[in-house]
PDB file of C-alpha atoms in Angstrom:
ATOM      1  CA  MET A  12      28.176  64.929  -7.066  1.00  0.00           C
ATOM      2  CA  THR A  13      27.977  66.105 -10.659  1.00  0.00           C
ATOM      3  CA  MET A  14      25.576  64.608 -13.181  1.00  0.00           C
ATOM      4  CA  ALA A  15      28.509  62.998 -14.992  1.00  0.00           C
ATOM      5  CA  SER A  16      29.927  61.384 -11.845  1.00  0.00           C
ATOM      6  CA  ARG A  17      26.449  60.252 -10.774  1.00  0.00           C
ATOM      7  CA  SER A  18      25.934  58.619 -14.162  1.00  0.00           C
ATOM      8  CA  THR A  19      29.303  56.877 -13.911  1.00  0.00           C
ATOM      9  CA  THR A  20      28.454  55.589 -10.427  1.00  0.00           C
ATOM     10  CA  GLN A  21      25.099  54.271 -11.636  1.00  0.00           C
ATOM     11  CA  ASP A  22      26.785  52.550 -14.577  1.00  0.00           C
ATOM     12  CA  ASP A  23      29.264  50.912 -12.197  1.00  0.00           C
ATOM     13  CA  LEU A  24      26.470  49.736  -9.910  1.00  0.00           C
ATOM     14  CA  ALA A  25      24.421  48.400 -12.809  1.00  0.00           C
ATOM     15  CA  GLY A  26      27.483  46.597 -14.158  1.00  0.00           C
ATOM     16  CA  GLY A  27      28.066  45.004 -10.763  1.00  0.00           C
ATOM     17  CA  ILE A  28      24.468  43.785 -10.606  1.00  0.00           C
ATOM     18  CA  ARG A  29      24.629  42.399 -14.143  1.00  0.00           C
ATOM     19  CA  GLY A  30      27.851  40.600 -13.281  1.00  0.00           C
ATOM     20  CA  TYR A  31      26.346  39.082 -10.147  1.00  0.00           C
ATOM     21  CA  LEU A  32      23.246  37.914 -12.015  1.00  0.00           C
ATOM     22  CA  ALA A  33      25.353  36.445 -14.816  1.00  0.00           C
ATOM     23  CA  GLY A  34      27.335  34.465 -12.236  1.00  0.00           C
ATOM     24  CA  LEU A  35      24.089  33.305 -10.656  1.00  0.00           C
ATOM     25  CA  LYS A  36      22.750  32.135 -14.016  1.00  0.00           C
ATOM     26  CA  ASN A  37      25.933  30.135 -14.564  1.00  0.00           C
ATOM     27  CA  ALA A  38      25.593  28.582 -11.114  1.00  0.00           C
ATOM     28  CA  ILE A  39      21.990  27.598 -11.873  1.00  0.00           C
ATOM     29  CA  ASP A  40      23.109  25.880 -15.061  1.00  0.00           C
ATOM     30  CA  MET A  41      25.587  23.788 -13.039  1.00  0.00           C
ATOM     31  CA  ILE A  42      22.917  22.370 -10.707  1.00  0.00           C
ATOM     32  CA  ASP A  43      22.688  18.583 -11.026  1.00  0.00           C
ATOM     33  CA  VAL A  44      18.949  17.979 -11.336  1.00  0.00           C
ATOM     34  CA  ASP A  45      19.441  14.290 -10.529  1.00  0.00           C
ATOM     35  CA  GLU A  46      20.813  15.294  -7.116  1.00  0.00           C
ATOM     36  CA  VAL A  47      17.695  17.366  -6.510  1.00  0.00           C
ATOM     37  CA  THR A  48      15.267  14.649  -7.602  1.00  0.00           C
ATOM     38  CA  MET A  49      16.974  12.109  -5.320  1.00  0.00           C
ATOM     39  CA  VAL A  50      16.443  14.462  -2.389  1.00  0.00           C
ATOM     40  CA  MET A  51      12.803  14.878  -3.425  1.00  0.00           C
ATOM     41  CA  ASP A  52      12.383  11.093  -3.469  1.00  0.00           C
ATOM     42  CA  CYS A  53      13.690  11.029   0.092  1.00  0.00           C
ATOM     43  CA  LEU A  54      11.220  13.733   1.154  1.00  0.00           C
ATOM     44  CA  LEU A  55       8.354  11.821  -0.448  1.00  0.00           C
ATOM     45  CA  ASP A  56       9.414   8.686   1.426  1.00  0.00           C
ATOM     46  CA  VAL A  57       9.521  10.440   4.813  1.00  0.00           C
ATOM     47  CA  TYR A  58       6.135  11.987   4.063  1.00  0.00           C
ATOM     48  CA  ARG A  59       4.608   8.582   3.253  1.00  0.00           C
ATOM     49  CA  ARG A  60       5.954   6.969   6.425  1.00  0.00           C
ATOM     50  CA  ASP A  61       4.876   9.902   8.656  1.00  0.00           C
ATOM     51  CA  GLY A  62       8.419  10.775   9.653  1.00  0.00           C
ATOM     52  CA  ALA A  63       9.706  14.169  10.717  1.00  0.00           C
ATOM     53  CA  VAL A  64      12.356  16.280   8.997  1.00  0.00           C
ATOM     54  CA  TYR A  65      14.913  18.041  11.207  1.00  0.00           C
ATOM     55  CA  ILE A  66      16.755  20.853   9.442  1.00  0.00           C
ATOM     56  CA  PHE A  67      19.463  23.258  10.585  1.00  0.00           C
ATOM     57  CA  GLY A  68      22.369  25.517   9.641  1.00  0.00           C
ATOM     58  CA  ASN A  69      24.355  28.562  10.729  1.00  0.00           C
ATOM     59  CA  GLY A  70      24.019  32.190   9.651  1.00  0.00           C
ATOM     60  CA  GLY A  71      22.413  32.485   6.222  1.00  0.00           C
ATOM     61  CA  SER A  72      21.947  28.717   6.200  1.00  0.00           C
ATOM     62  CA  ALA A  73      19.978  29.014   9.439  1.00  0.00           C
ATOM     63  CA  SER A  74      17.534  31.379   7.742  1.00  0.00           C
ATOM     64  CA  THR A  75      17.280  28.983   4.793  1.00  0.00           C
ATOM     65  CA  ALA A  76      16.477  26.154   7.212  1.00  0.00           C
ATOM     66  CA  ALA A  77      13.690  28.238   8.763  1.00  0.00           C
ATOM     67  CA  HIS A  78      12.396  29.065   5.285  1.00  0.00           C
ATOM     68  CA  PHE A  79      12.195  25.345   4.439  1.00  0.00           C
ATOM     69  CA  VAL A  80       9.960  24.832   7.481  1.00  0.00           C
ATOM     70  CA  ASN A  81       7.624  27.601   6.382  1.00  0.00           C
ATOM     71  CA  ASP A  82       7.429  26.392   2.794  1.00  0.00           C
ATOM     72  CA  PHE A  83       6.889  22.702   3.534  1.00  0.00           C
ATOM     73  CA  ASN A  84       4.720  22.929   6.662  1.00  0.00           C
ATOM     74  CA  LYS A  85       2.514  25.651   5.178  1.00  0.00           C
ATOM     75  CA  GLY A  86       3.117  26.068   1.449  1.00  0.00           C
ATOM     76  CA  ALA A  87       3.354  22.421   0.414  1.00  0.00           C
ATOM     77  CA  SER A  88       0.944  21.136   3.062  1.00  0.00           C
ATOM     78  CA  GLU A  89      -1.958  23.592   3.188  1.00  0.00           C
ATOM     79  CA  THR A  90      -4.167  21.591   0.789  1.00  0.00           C
ATOM     80  CA  LEU A  91      -3.171  18.158   2.123  1.00  0.00           C
ATOM     81  CA  THR A  92      -4.941  16.045   4.716  1.00  0.00           C
ATOM     82  CA  LYS A  93      -1.622  14.563   5.825  1.00  0.00           C
ATOM     83  CA  ARG A  94       1.053  17.207   6.142  1.00  0.00           C
ATOM     84  CA  PHE A  95       4.819  17.472   6.140  1.00  0.00           C
ATOM     85  CA  ARG A  96       6.431  17.831   9.568  1.00  0.00           C
ATOM     86  CA  PHE A  97       9.568  19.963   9.361  1.00  0.00           C
ATOM     87  CA  TYR A  98      11.363  21.242  12.481  1.00  0.00           C
ATOM     88  CA  CYS A  99      14.154  23.832  12.447  1.00  0.00           C
ATOM     89  CA  LEU A 100      16.756  23.217  15.158  1.00  0.00           C
ATOM     90  CA  ASN A 101      18.267  26.705  14.979  1.00  0.00           C
ATOM     91  CA  ASP A 102      14.955  28.512  15.596  1.00  0.00           C
ATOM     92  CA  ASN A 103      14.752  27.898  19.361  1.00  0.00           C
ATOM     93  CA  VAL A 104      17.201  30.596  20.420  1.00  0.00           C
ATOM     94  CA  PRO A 105      17.080  29.890  24.190  1.00  0.00           C
ATOM     95  CA  THR A 106      17.853  26.210  23.605  1.00  0.00           C
ATOM     96  CA  VAL A 107      20.694  26.974  21.196  1.00  0.00           C
ATOM     97  CA  MET A 108      22.185  29.513  23.613  1.00  0.00           C
ATOM     98  CA  ALA A 109      21.874  27.194  26.610  1.00  0.00           C
ATOM     99  CA  LEU A 110      23.630  24.362  24.789  1.00  0.00           C
ATOM    100  CA  ALA A 111      26.329  26.672  23.451  1.00  0.00           C
ATOM    101  CA  ASN A 112      26.919  28.222  26.882  1.00  0.00           C
ATOM    102  CA  ASP A 113      26.731  25.109  29.038  1.00  0.00           C
ATOM    103  CA  MET A 114      28.307  22.607  26.656  1.00  0.00           C
ATOM    104  CA  ASN A 115      29.845  23.728  23.371  1.00  0.00           C
ATOM    105  CA  TYR A 116      28.575  25.406  20.197  1.00  0.00           C
ATOM    106  CA  ASP A 117      29.514  22.253  18.306  1.00  0.00           C
ATOM    107  CA  GLN A 118      26.750  20.451  20.248  1.00  0.00           C
ATOM    108  CA  VAL A 119      23.796  22.797  19.605  1.00  0.00           C
ATOM    109  CA  PHE A 120      22.199  20.581  16.945  1.00  0.00           C
ATOM    110  CA  VAL A 121      23.251  17.087  17.949  1.00  0.00           C
ATOM    111  CA  GLU A 122      21.960  17.518  21.508  1.00  0.00           C
ATOM    112  CA  GLN A 123      18.538  18.480  20.187  1.00  0.00           C
ATOM    113  CA  LEU A 124      18.497  15.453  17.890  1.00  0.00           C
ATOM    114  CA  LYS A 125      19.086  13.259  20.934  1.00  0.00           C
ATOM    115  CA  ASN A 126      15.716  14.491  22.238  1.00  0.00           C
ATOM    116  CA  TYR A 127      13.766  13.916  19.046  1.00  0.00           C
ATOM    117  CA  LEU A 128      15.279  11.640  16.423  1.00  0.00           C
ATOM    118  CA  SER A 129      13.506   8.423  15.396  1.00  0.00           C
ATOM    119  CA  PRO A 130      14.443   5.887  12.687  1.00  0.00           C
ATOM    120  CA  GLN A 131      11.646   7.018  10.333  1.00  0.00           C
ATOM    121  CA  ASP A 132      12.901  10.617  10.312  1.00  0.00           C
ATOM    122  CA  VAL A 133      15.224  12.536   7.983  1.00  0.00           C
ATOM    123  CA  VAL A 134      17.926  15.090   8.795  1.00  0.00           C
ATOM    124  CA  ILE A 135      18.720  17.996   6.440  1.00  0.00           C
ATOM    125  CA  ALA A 136      22.003  19.777   7.112  1.00  0.00           C
ATOM    126  CA  ILE A 137      22.845  23.066   5.380  1.00  0.00           C
ATOM    127  CA  SER A 138      26.406  24.360   5.228  1.00  0.00           C
ATOM    128  CA  GLY A 139      27.839  26.486   2.441  1.00  0.00           C
ATOM    129  CA  SER A 140      31.381  25.362   3.182  1.00  0.00           C
ATOM    130  CA  GLY A 141      30.375  21.832   4.122  1.00  0.00           C
ATOM    131  CA  ASN A 142      32.676  22.037   7.128  1.00  0.00           C
ATOM    132  CA  SER A 143      30.611  23.554   9.959  1.00  0.00           C
ATOM    133  CA  ARG A 144      31.500  21.475  13.014  1.00  0.00           C
ATOM    134  CA  ASN A 145      28.093  21.625  14.692  1.00  0.00           C
ATOM    135  CA  VAL A 146      26.419  20.524  11.467  1.00  0.00           C
ATOM    136  CA  LEU A 147      28.858  17.630  10.995  1.00  0.00           C
ATOM    137  CA  GLU A 148      28.364  16.476  14.606  1.00  0.00           C
ATOM    138  CA  ALA A 149      24.603  16.259  14.083  1.00  0.00           C
ATOM    139  CA  VAL A 150      24.908  14.359  10.802  1.00  0.00           C
ATOM    140  CA  ARG A 151      27.338  11.873  12.328  1.00  0.00           C
ATOM    141  CA  TYR A 152      24.883  11.215  15.137  1.00  0.00           C
ATOM    142  CA  ALA A 153      22.006  10.732  12.679  1.00  0.00           C
ATOM    143  CA  LYS A 154      24.031   8.214  10.719  1.00  0.00           C
ATOM    144  CA  GLN A 155      24.880   6.337  13.916  1.00  0.00           C
ATOM    145  CA  ARG A 156      21.119   6.094  14.483  1.00  0.00           C
ATOM    146  CA  ARG A 157      20.679   4.863  10.878  1.00  0.00           C
ATOM    147  CA  VAL A 158      18.598   7.925   9.990  1.00  0.00           C
ATOM    148  CA  GLU A 159      18.756   9.221   6.404  1.00  0.00           C
ATOM    149  CA  THR A 160      20.771  12.404   5.940  1.00  0.00           C
ATOM    150  CA  ILE A 161      20.604  15.109   3.280  1.00  0.00           C
ATOM    151  CA  ALA A 162      23.171  17.871   2.773  1.00  0.00           C
ATOM    152  CA  LEU A 163      22.980  21.209   0.983  1.00  0.00           C
ATOM    153  CA  VAL A 164      26.492  22.470   0.339  1.00  0.00           C
ATOM    154  CA  GLY A 165      28.571  24.774  -1.874  1.00  0.00           C
ATOM    155  CA  PHE A 166      32.226  25.305  -2.788  1.00  0.00           C
ATOM    156  CA  ASP A 167      33.895  21.839  -2.978  1.00  0.00           C
ATOM    157  CA  GLY A 168      31.234  20.267  -0.745  1.00  0.00           C
ATOM    158  CA  GLY A 169      33.569  19.888   2.210  1.00  0.00           C
ATOM    159  CA  ARG A 170      33.333  16.980   4.623  1.00  0.00           C
ATOM    160  CA  LEU A 171      29.557  17.184   4.735  1.00  0.00           C
ATOM    161  CA  LYS A 172      29.136  16.139   1.105  1.00  0.00           C
ATOM    162  CA  ARG A 173      31.128  12.975   1.738  1.00  0.00           C
ATOM    163  CA  LEU A 174      29.294  12.235   4.986  1.00  0.00           C
ATOM    164  CA  ALA A 175      25.645  12.696   3.975  1.00  0.00           C
ATOM    165  CA  ASP A 176      23.587  10.037   2.189  1.00  0.00           C
ATOM    166  CA  ARG A 177      22.254  12.510  -0.398  1.00  0.00           C
ATOM    167  CA  CYS A 178      23.461  15.939  -1.378  1.00  0.00           C
ATOM    168  CA  ILE A 179      22.556  19.018  -3.397  1.00  0.00           C
ATOM    169  CA  HIS A 180      25.864  20.629  -4.299  1.00  0.00           C
ATOM    170  CA  VAL A 181      25.997  24.210  -5.596  1.00  0.00           C
ATOM    171  CA  ARG A 182      29.355  24.145  -7.354  1.00  0.00           C
ATOM    172  CA  VAL A 183      30.486  27.762  -6.984  1.00  0.00           C
ATOM    173  CA  ASN A 184      33.028  29.420  -4.675  1.00  0.00           C
ATOM    174  CA  ASP A 185      30.751  32.278  -3.643  1.00  0.00           C
ATOM    175  CA  MET A 186      28.773  32.051  -0.409  1.00  0.00           C
ATOM    176  CA  GLN A 187      26.065  34.461  -1.530  1.00  0.00           C
ATOM    177  CA  LYS A 188      25.327  32.512  -4.696  1.00  0.00           C
ATOM    178  CA  VAL A 189      25.434  29.231  -2.763  1.00  0.00           C
ATOM    179  CA  GLU A 190      22.830  30.581  -0.325  1.00  0.00           C
ATOM    180  CA  ASP A 191      20.750  31.992  -3.206  1.00  0.00           C
ATOM    181  CA  LEU A 192      20.537  28.589  -4.822  1.00  0.00           C
ATOM    182  CA  HIS A 193      19.930  26.633  -1.641  1.00  0.00           C
ATOM    183  CA  LEU A 194      16.836  28.774  -1.167  1.00  0.00           C
ATOM    184  CA  ALA A 195      15.900  28.379  -4.835  1.00  0.00           C
ATOM    185  CA  MET A 196      16.130  24.584  -4.493  1.00  0.00           C
ATOM    186  CA  ASN A 197      13.794  24.787  -1.502  1.00  0.00           C
ATOM    187  CA  HIS A 198      11.271  26.704  -3.602  1.00  0.00           C
ATOM    188  CA  ALA A 199      11.669  24.370  -6.585  1.00  0.00           C
ATOM    189  CA  MET A 200      11.232  21.198  -4.528  1.00  0.00           C
ATOM    190  CA  MET A 201       8.316  22.595  -2.548  1.00  0.00           C
ATOM    191  CA  THR A 202       6.508  23.680  -5.732  1.00  0.00           C
ATOM    192  CA  VAL A 203       6.979  20.360  -7.534  1.00  0.00           C
ATOM    193  CA  LEU A 204       6.122  18.184  -4.512  1.00  0.00           C
ATOM    194  CA  LYS A 205       3.020  20.245  -3.747  1.00  0.00           C
ATOM    195  CA  LYS A 206       1.710  19.626  -7.277  1.00  0.00           C
ATOM    196  CA  ARG A 207       2.606  15.930  -7.084  1.00  0.00           C
ATOM    197  CA  LEU A 208       0.898  15.352  -3.758  1.00  0.00           C
ATOM    198  CA  GLU A 209      -2.211  17.307  -4.732  1.00  0.00           C
ATOM    199  CA  LYS A 210      -2.688  14.864  -7.627  1.00  0.00           C
ATOM    200  CA  TRP A 211      -2.849  12.047  -5.073  1.00  0.00           C
ATOM    201  CA  LEU A 212      -5.672  13.674  -3.102  1.00  0.00           C
ATOM    202  CA  PRO A 213      -8.910  11.621  -3.073  1.00  0.00           C
TER     203      PRO A 213
END
């Protein structure tokens, strides 16, 4: 590769990165902060009543769900006497595989909720499209049990946005940016709630 062609390639790559970041900035500006604060109110309520939070998703959303558990159980809780209790339903691979193999992949989350869910708990469902069948099945079950439900979605919100009690909607048609901002909302909420709860320490 000549110096000229290498320079052109680098310019193209840099332009692609700048374009991606510009789109991400626009997506950030479209976040409805009221949606986020309503979800935070829900998390404060479940914390006060000693409930558990069950969170789950597929693919990139599964990794975001696991990241929530780390950030709330450790990051937000490490200085608190009473701690958050988050559980990620996609982290137990043997259980997920057994349910998918013996029953149906659509049942991998709802069947776990049948083991655990109590009225004081909260369910957080993450789906970029808002239409993942296994996620919808679990949220429907939670609502039948009169358990509060929170959704993190993208694109047009799909069926999940209409089904959940509260929702953070990233209004872009780009899965990568949706997943970026779902993780950013986790970090934002964890940071703000940590500071709020530390002020309440005796």
